C-alpha cells in the first residue's frame, strides 16, 4: 500500500540529566477497590531516606488522576516533616509504624501528631494487631491493614473486623484470596493477582478483543487501507474510540484526524499499531480495570526509556511489549495462542516469549517497580545503565501520561 510520507511525532521531552524532583527511584503498588479499579498507589522506595520517600509520594500524587490516593509508610519523623504540608491531605493515607521506643512521652507525641494530621484530612492506616494489643495509637487509626500471606489470614481478617474500621488486605496474589478476603469484609486490596492470567482460561475470545487482534494483525502486515476500514466498520464505536485516542495522543498533530486513512497518511502504520494495542488494553470487559491501567503505564514507561537508550524507532516496540505483557490477563487466553496469530515485531516476541533481547530488561524493570522487588529493580537498572533519577523521571512521566489518556477515554 502507498501513502504520503508520515509526520514523525516528536520524541518524549524528558531531560534525563536534570537534577529535579524524583531523584530517588520508587516502587508503585496498586491499591484496588472491590471492582478492581485503581483506588490509589502504595509508594515505596528503592533507595534514600524518609525525606526521599515523602518527596516521591508527593511527586506521584502530583502526577496521578484526580481522586487517586497515595499511600506510604510514615513514622513520627514523617509527621513532623514540613513536606507534609505540601500534600493533598484528602488524597493521602499514612501507614503509621509505631516507634521502637514505647515510653509514655514518645507515645503521647505520636498520638498528638496523628490527631493533628487527621484534623487536616489525612487518613491513618496501621496494622490490625494494634487494636488487639490495646495500643494507645489504635484510636488514631482510620484503616486497618491485614497481610493475607499469613497461614491464618482468614482468622486474622475476622479478628480485624472487630473494631469496625475499613480493612485493606495486602499480599493478595490470587483471585481466590481476593474473593475470600472480600467475603470476610475487606474493602481494599493490594497485590498482583490482577496481573495474572485466570486459572480457568477462556475457550473463546470476546468479540471486541477478537476484532482488535484482527486489526493489529492487519496493521502489522500492512494490509490495504480498504481492507482495514472494512474491519473497522464492523464496530463503529470501536473505530470512534480509536480516532479519539489517536487525536489525543498524536503528539501535537497540526490537524484533527478524521478517518483511519487520514491517520495512516499522517502517522504511518507503525504508529497506529501502538494505538490499536492501547485500545486493547483499555477495552472495558470483565477483567479488573487495573489490569489495563497497569499495561498502559508499563508501555509508556518502557517507551520513554527505550527512546532514551535505543532510539525513537524502538520506542514503539517497547510500548507494544509493555502493554501486551499483560495480554493473557486481559483476554483470559494463553499467551502462545494469542501471539501466534499476531505476527508482532521480533523484538517484542523475544521480550515476551523468550525473555531476551533489548526490550526484556525494560520489562523486568517495570515489573520490579510494580512488585516492590528491590533485587529485581537493582539488577535490571544496572543492566540498562540507568540512574535512580532517570528511572524515577520516566516512571512519573508514564503515570501522568496514562492518567491523562485514560481520563479522556471515559
Coordinates of C-alpha atoms in Angstrom, one line a residue:
X1 CA 0.0 0.0 0.0
X2 CA 1.2 3.6 -0.5
X3 CA 0.7 6.7 1.5
X4 CA 2.1 10.2 1.9
X5 CA 5.3 10.4 3.9
X6 CA 4.1 10.3 7.6
X7 CA 4.7 13.0 10.1
X8 CA 7.3 12.0 12.6
X9 CA 5.9 12.6 16.1
X10 CA 8.3 14.4 18.5
X11 CA 10.2 12.2 20.9
X12 CA 9.4 12.2 24.5
X13 CA 10.6 15.5 26.0
X14 CA 12.3 14.5 29.3
X15 CA 15.5 15.9 30.5
X16 CA 17.3 12.8 31.9
X17 CA 20.2 14.9 33.0
X18 CA 18.4 17.5 35.0
X19 CA 18.5 17.5 38.8
X20 CA 14.9 17.9 39.8
X21 CA 12.0 16.1 41.6
X22 CA 12.2 12.4 41.5
X23 CA 15.9 11.8 42.4
X24 CA 15.0 8.6 44.3
X25 CA 13.7 5.5 42.5
X26 CA 10.4 4.3 43.9
X27 CA 8.1 1.4 43.7
X28 CA 4.4 1.6 42.9
X29 CA 1.9 -1.0 44.0
X30 CA -1.8 -0.6 43.0
X31 CA -4.5 -0.3 45.7
X32 CA -7.8 -1.6 44.3
X33 CA -11.4 -1.4 45.3
X34 CA -13.8 -4.3 45.2
X35 CA -14.5 -3.7 41.5
X36 CA -10.8 -3.9 40.6
X37 CA -10.4 -0.2 39.8
X38 CA -7.3 1.7 40.9
X39 CA -8.1 3.4 44.1
X40 CA -4.5 4.6 44.7
X41 CA -0.8 3.8 44.7
X42 CA 1.2 2.5 47.6
X43 CA 4.6 4.2 47.2
X44 CA 7.8 2.5 48.4
X45 CA 11.5 3.4 48.0
X46 CA 14.4 1.5 46.5
X47 CA 17.0 4.0 47.8
X48 CA 17.1 7.0 50.0
X49 CA 15.7 8.1 53.4
X50 CA 12.3 9.1 54.8
X51 CA 12.5 12.5 53.3
X52 CA 13.1 11.0 49.8
X53 CA 10.1 8.7 50.3
X54 CA 7.9 11.8 51.1
X55 CA 9.2 13.5 48.0
X56 CA 8.5 10.5 45.8
X57 CA 5.0 10.2 47.3
X58 CA 4.3 13.9 46.7
X59 CA 5.5 13.6 43.1
X60 CA 3.3 10.5 42.5
X61 CA 0.3 12.4 43.9
X62 CA 1.1 15.4 41.6
X63 CA 1.1 13.1 38.5
X64 CA -1.9 10.9 39.4
X65 CA -5.5 11.4 38.3
X66 CA -7.9 13.4 40.5
X67 CA -9.2 11.4 43.3
X68 CA -6.4 8.8 43.3
X69 CA -4.9 8.2 46.7
X70 CA -1.2 8.0 47.5
X71 CA -0.4 5.6 50.4
X72 CA 3.0 5.4 52.0
X73 CA 4.8 4.3 55.2
X74 CA 5.1 7.1 57.8
X75 CA 7.0 7.4 61.1
X76 CA 7.0 10.0 63.8
X77 CA 9.7 11.9 61.9
X78 CA 7.4 11.9 58.9
X79 CA 4.6 13.5 60.9
X80 CA 6.9 16.3 61.9
X81 CA 8.3 16.9 58.4
X82 CA 7.3 20.2 56.8
X83 CA 6.9 18.4 53.5
X84 CA 3.6 17.0 54.8
X85 CA 2.0 20.4 54.3
X86 CA 2.5 20.1 50.5
X87 CA 0.3 17.0 50.2
X88 CA -3.4 17.0 49.4
X89 CA -4.5 15.6 52.7
X90 CA -7.8 14.1 51.4
X91 CA -5.9 12.0 48.9
X92 CA -3.2 10.8 51.3
X93 CA -3.1 7.7 53.5
X94 CA -0.2 7.5 56.0
X95 CA 0.5 3.9 57.1
X96 CA 2.0 4.6 60.5
X97 CA 4.7 2.5 62.1
X98 CA 4.8 2.7 65.9
X99 CA 8.3 3.7 67.2
X100 CA 10.5 1.1 68.7
X101 CA 10.6 3.1 71.9
X102 CA 7.3 2.7 73.7
X103 CA 7.7 5.1 76.7
X104 CA 4.9 7.4 77.6
X105 CA 6.4 10.6 76.2
X106 CA 7.0 9.1 72.7
X107 CA 3.6 7.5 72.5
X108 CA 1.9 10.8 73.6
X109 CA 3.8 12.7 70.9
X110 CA 2.7 10.1 68.3
X111 CA -0.9 10.3 69.4
X112 CA -0.8 14.1 69.3
X113 CA 0.8 14.3 65.9
X114 CA -1.5 11.7 64.4
X115 CA -4.6 13.5 65.7
X116 CA -3.3 16.8 64.2
X117 CA -2.8 15.0 60.8
X118 CA -6.3 13.6 60.9
X119 CA -7.8 17.0 61.7
X120 CA -6.1 18.2 58.5
X121 CA -7.8 15.4 56.5
X122 CA -5.1 12.8 56.3
X123 CA -6.2 9.2 56.9
X124 CA -4.1 6.9 59.0
X125 CA -3.6 3.2 58.4
X126 CA -2.0 0.7 60.7
X127 CA -1.5 -2.9 61.5
X128 CA -4.6 -4.9 62.6
X129 CA -2.5 -6.1 65.5
X130 CA -2.6 -2.6 67.2
X131 CA -6.3 -2.7 68.4
X132 CA -5.9 -6.2 69.6
X133 CA -2.9 -5.2 71.7
X134 CA -4.8 -2.3 73.2
X135 CA -2.1 0.1 72.0
X136 CA -3.0 3.8 72.6
X137 CA -2.3 4.5 68.9
X138 CA -5.1 2.3 67.8
X139 CA -7.6 5.1 68.5
X140 CA -5.9 7.2 65.8
X141 CA -6.4 4.7 63.0
X142 CA -8.9 5.1 60.2
X143 CA -7.9 1.9 58.2
X144 CA -6.6 -1.5 59.4
X145 CA -4.1 -3.4 57.3
X146 CA -4.0 -7.2 57.2
X147 CA -1.4 -9.4 55.5
X148 CA -3.2 -12.4 53.7
X149 CA 0.1 -14.2 53.1
X150 CA -0.1 -15.4 56.7
X151 CA -1.2 -19.0 57.2
X152 CA -4.2 -17.9 59.4
X153 CA -5.2 -15.0 57.3
X154 CA -9.0 -15.7 57.4
X155 CA -8.9 -15.7 61.2
X156 CA -6.8 -12.5 61.1
X157 CA -9.3 -10.8 58.8
X158 CA -12.2 -11.9 61.0
X159 CA -10.4 -10.6 64.1
X160 CA -9.5 -7.3 62.4
X161 CA -13.2 -6.6 61.7
X162 CA -14.0 -6.3 65.4
X163 CA -13.0 -2.5 65.8
X164 CA -15.4 -1.8 62.8
X165 CA -12.7 0.0 60.7
X166 CA -12.3 -0.4 56.9
X167 CA -9.9 -3.2 56.1
X168 CA -7.1 -3.3 53.5
X169 CA -5.6 -6.7 52.7
X170 CA -2.2 -6.9 51.2
X171 CA 0.0 -9.6 49.6
X172 CA -3.0 -10.7 47.6
X173 CA -1.6 -13.0 44.8
X174 CA -4.6 -14.9 43.6
X175 CA -8.2 -14.2 42.7
X176 CA -9.3 -16.8 45.3
X177 CA -7.5 -14.9 48.0
X178 CA -9.2 -11.7 46.9
X179 CA -12.7 -13.2 46.9
X180 CA -12.2 -14.8 50.3
X181 CA -11.0 -11.6 51.8
X182 CA -13.9 -9.6 50.3
X183 CA -16.4 -12.2 51.6
X184 CA -14.9 -11.6 55.1
X185 CA -15.3 -7.9 54.9
X186 CA -12.2 -6.5 53.3
X187 CA -12.8 -3.2 51.3
X188 CA -9.5 -2.6 49.6
X189 CA -6.8 -4.9 48.2
X190 CA -3.1 -4.7 47.4
X191 CA -1.2 -7.4 45.5
X192 CA -0.6 -8.6 42.0
X193 CA -3.4 -11.1 41.4
X194 CA -5.0 -8.9 38.7
X195 CA -1.8 -9.2 36.6
X196 CA -2.0 -13.0 36.4
X197 CA -3.8 -15.0 33.7
X198 CA -7.1 -16.5 35.0
X199 CA -6.7 -20.1 36.3
X200 CA -9.8 -21.1 34.3
X201 CA -8.9 -19.7 30.9
X202 CA -11.4 -18.9 28.2
X203 CA -12.1 -21.1 25.2
X204 CA -13.3 -18.2 23.2
X205 CA -12.3 -14.5 23.0
X206 CA -14.6 -11.5 23.5
X207 CA -15.9 -10.0 20.2
X208 CA -14.2 -6.6 20.8
X209 CA -10.9 -8.3 21.6
X210 CA -11.1 -10.5 18.5
X211 CA -11.7 -7.5 16.3
X212 CA -8.8 -5.6 17.8
X213 CA -6.5 -8.5 17.5
X214 CA -7.5 -8.9 13.8
X215 CA -6.9 -5.2 13.3
X216 CA -3.5 -5.4 14.9
X217 CA -2.5 -8.3 12.7
X218 CA -3.7 -6.4 9.6
X219 CA -1.8 -3.3 10.6
X220 CA 1.4 -5.3 11.2
X221 CA 1.3 -7.0 7.8
X222 CA 0.5 -3.6 6.2
X223 CA -2.9 -4.6 4.7
X224 CA -4.6 -2.4 2.2
X225 CA -6.5 0.5 3.7
X226 CA -9.8 -0.6 2.2
X227 CA -9.4 -4.0 3.9
X228 CA -8.6 -2.4 7.3
X229 CA -11.5 0.1 7.0
X230 CA -13.9 -2.8 6.2
X231 CA -12.9 -4.4 9.6
X232 CA -13.5 -1.1 11.4
X233 CA -17.0 -0.8 10.0
X234 CA -18.0 -3.9 11.9
X235 CA -17.7 -1.9 15.1
X236 CA -18.3 1.8 14.6
X237 CA -18.0 2.6 18.3
X238 CA -14.5 1.0 18.4
X239 CA -13.5 3.0 15.3
X240 CA -14.6 6.1 17.1
X241 CA -12.6 5.3 20.2
X242 CA -9.6 4.7 18.1
X243 CA -9.8 8.0 16.3
X244 CA -10.4 9.8 19.7
X245 CA -7.3 8.1 21.1
X246 CA -5.1 9.0 18.1
X247 CA -6.2 12.6 18.2
X248 CA -5.4 12.9 21.9
X249 CA -2.1 11.0 21.8
X250 CA -0.9 12.2 18.4
X251 CA 2.0 14.4 19.8
X252 CA 0.6 17.7 18.7
X253 CA -0.6 16.9 15.2
X254 CA -1.4 20.0 13.2
X255 CA -4.9 18.8 12.2
X256 CA -7.6 16.7 13.6
X257 CA -7.6 13.1 12.4
X258 CA -11.0 12.3 10.7
X259 CA -10.6 8.8 9.4
X260 CA -8.3 5.8 9.7
X261 CA -6.9 6.5 6.2
X262 CA -6.2 10.1 7.3
X263 CA -4.3 8.7 10.3
X264 CA -2.2 6.4 8.1
X265 CA -1.2 9.3 5.8
X266 CA -0.1 11.5 8.7
X267 CA 1.4 8.9 11.1
X268 CA 2.2 5.8 9.2
X269 CA 1.1 2.3 10.1
X270 CA 3.8 1.6 12.7
X271 CA 2.5 4.4 15.0
X272 CA -1.0 3.1 14.5
X273 CA 0.0 -0.3 15.7
X274 CA 0.6 1.1 19.2
X275 CA -2.7 2.9 19.3
X276 CA -4.5 -0.4 18.5
X277 CA -2.6 -2.1 21.3
X278 CA -3.6 0.7 23.7
X279 CA -7.2 0.4 22.7
X280 CA -6.9 -3.3 23.5
X281 CA -5.5 -2.5 27.0
X282 CA -8.3 0.0 27.8
X283 CA -11.2 -2.0 26.4
X284 CA -13.8 -2.5 29.1
X285 CA -14.6 -6.1 29.8
X286 CA -14.9 -8.5 32.7
X287 CA -11.3 -8.1 33.9
X288 CA -10.3 -5.6 36.7
X289 CA -9.8 -2.1 35.1
X290 CA -6.4 -2.1 36.9
X291 CA -5.1 -4.7 34.5
X292 CA -5.4 -2.4 31.5
X293 CA -4.3 0.6 33.6
X294 CA -1.1 -1.2 34.6
X295 CA -0.5 -2.3 31.0
X296 CA -0.6 1.3 29.7
X297 CA 1.7 2.6 32.4
X298 CA 4.1 -0.3 31.6
X299 CA 4.0 0.5 27.9
X300 CA 4.6 4.2 28.3
X301 CA 7.4 3.7 30.9
X302 CA 9.2 1.3 28.6
X303 CA 8.7 3.6 25.6
X304 CA 10.2 6.6 27.4
X305 CA 13.3 4.7 28.5
X306 CA 13.7 2.9 25.1
X307 CA 13.7 6.2 23.2
X308 CA 16.4 7.4 25.6
X309 CA 18.5 4.2 25.4
X310 CA 17.8 2.7 22.0
X311 CA 16.4 5.5 19.8
X312 CA 12.9 6.7 18.8
X313 CA 12.2 3.7 16.5
X314 CA 12.5 1.3 19.4
X315 CA 10.0 3.3 21.5
X316 CA 7.0 1.9 19.6
X317 CA 8.1 -1.7 20.1
X318 CA 8.8 -1.1 23.8
X319 CA 5.4 0.4 24.2
X320 CA 3.7 -2.6 22.5
X321 CA 5.8 -5.0 24.6
X322 CA 4.8 -3.3 27.8
X323 CA 1.1 -3.3 27.0
X324 CA 1.0 -6.8 25.6
X325 CA 2.9 -8.3 28.5
X326 CA -0.5 -8.5 30.3
X327 CA -2.4 -9.7 27.2
X328 CA -3.1 -13.1 28.7
X329 CA -4.6 -11.4 31.8
X330 CA -6.7 -9.0 29.7
X331 CA -8.1 -11.7 27.4
X332 CA -8.1 -14.9 29.5
X333 CA -6.4 -16.7 26.7
X334 CA -2.9 -18.4 26.7
X335 CA 0.0 -16.2 25.6
X336 CA 1.2 -18.7 22.9
X337 CA -2.2 -18.9 21.3
X338 CA -2.5 -15.1 21.2
X339 CA 0.9 -14.3 19.9
X340 CA 1.0 -17.0 17.2
X341 CA -1.7 -15.2 15.3
X342 CA -0.4 -11.6 15.6
X343 CA 3.0 -11.6 13.9
X344 CA 4.3 -8.9 16.3
X345 CA 7.7 -7.3 15.8
X346 CA 10.5 -9.8 16.6
X347 CA 12.0 -7.7 19.4
X348 CA 8.5 -7.7 21.1
X349 CA 8.2 -11.5 20.7
X350 CA 11.7 -12.0 22.1
X351 CA 10.9 -10.0 25.2
X352 CA 7.5 -11.6 25.9
X353 CA 8.1 -15.2 24.9
X354 CA 11.8 -15.8 25.1
X355 CA 12.8 -13.5 27.9
X356 CA 15.7 -12.0 25.9
X357 CA 16.5 -9.1 23.7
X358 CA 17.0 -5.4 24.2
X359 CA 13.4 -4.8 25.5
X360 CA 13.4 -7.6 28.1
X361 CA 15.4 -5.7 30.7
X362 CA 13.0 -2.8 30.4
X363 CA 10.1 -5.2 31.0
X364 CA 11.9 -6.6 34.0
X365 CA 12.4 -3.1 35.4
X366 CA 8.7 -2.2 35.0
X367 CA 7.6 -5.4 36.8
X368 CA 10.1 -4.9 39.6
X369 CA 8.7 -1.5 40.2
X370 CA 5.1 -2.8 40.4
X371 CA 6.1 -5.6 42.8
X372 CA 8.4 -3.6 45.0
X373 CA 11.2 -6.1 44.1
X374 CA 14.4 -4.4 45.2
X375 CA 16.7 -7.1 43.9
X376 CA 15.0 -7.3 40.5
X377 CA 15.0 -3.5 40.3
X378 CA 18.7 -3.2 41.0
X379 CA 19.6 -5.9 38.6
X380 CA 17.6 -4.5 35.7
X381 CA 18.5 -0.9 36.3
X382 CA 22.2 -1.8 36.4
X383 CA 22.0 -3.9 33.2
X384 CA 20.4 -0.9 31.4
X385 CA 23.0 1.6 32.8
X386 CA 20.3 3.9 34.3
X387 CA 20.5 6.1 37.4
X388 CA 17.7 6.1 40.0
X389 CA 16.8 9.6 39.0
X390 CA 16.4 8.6 35.3
X391 CA 14.1 5.7 36.2
X392 CA 12.1 7.9 38.6
X393 CA 11.5 10.6 35.9
X394 CA 10.4 8.1 33.3
X395 CA 8.1 6.5 35.9
X396 CA 6.4 9.8 36.8
X397 CA 6.0 10.7 33.2
X398 CA 4.3 7.4 32.5
X399 CA 1.9 7.9 35.4
X400 CA 1.0 11.4 34.3
X401 CA 0.6 10.4 30.6
X402 CA -1.6 7.4 31.5
X403 CA -3.8 9.3 33.8
X404 CA -4.4 11.9 31.1
X405 CA -5.1 9.4 28.3
X406 CA -7.5 7.3 30.4
X407 CA -9.4 10.3 31.7
X408 CA -10.1 11.3 28.0
X409 CA -11.3 7.7 27.3
X410 CA -14.1 7.9 29.8

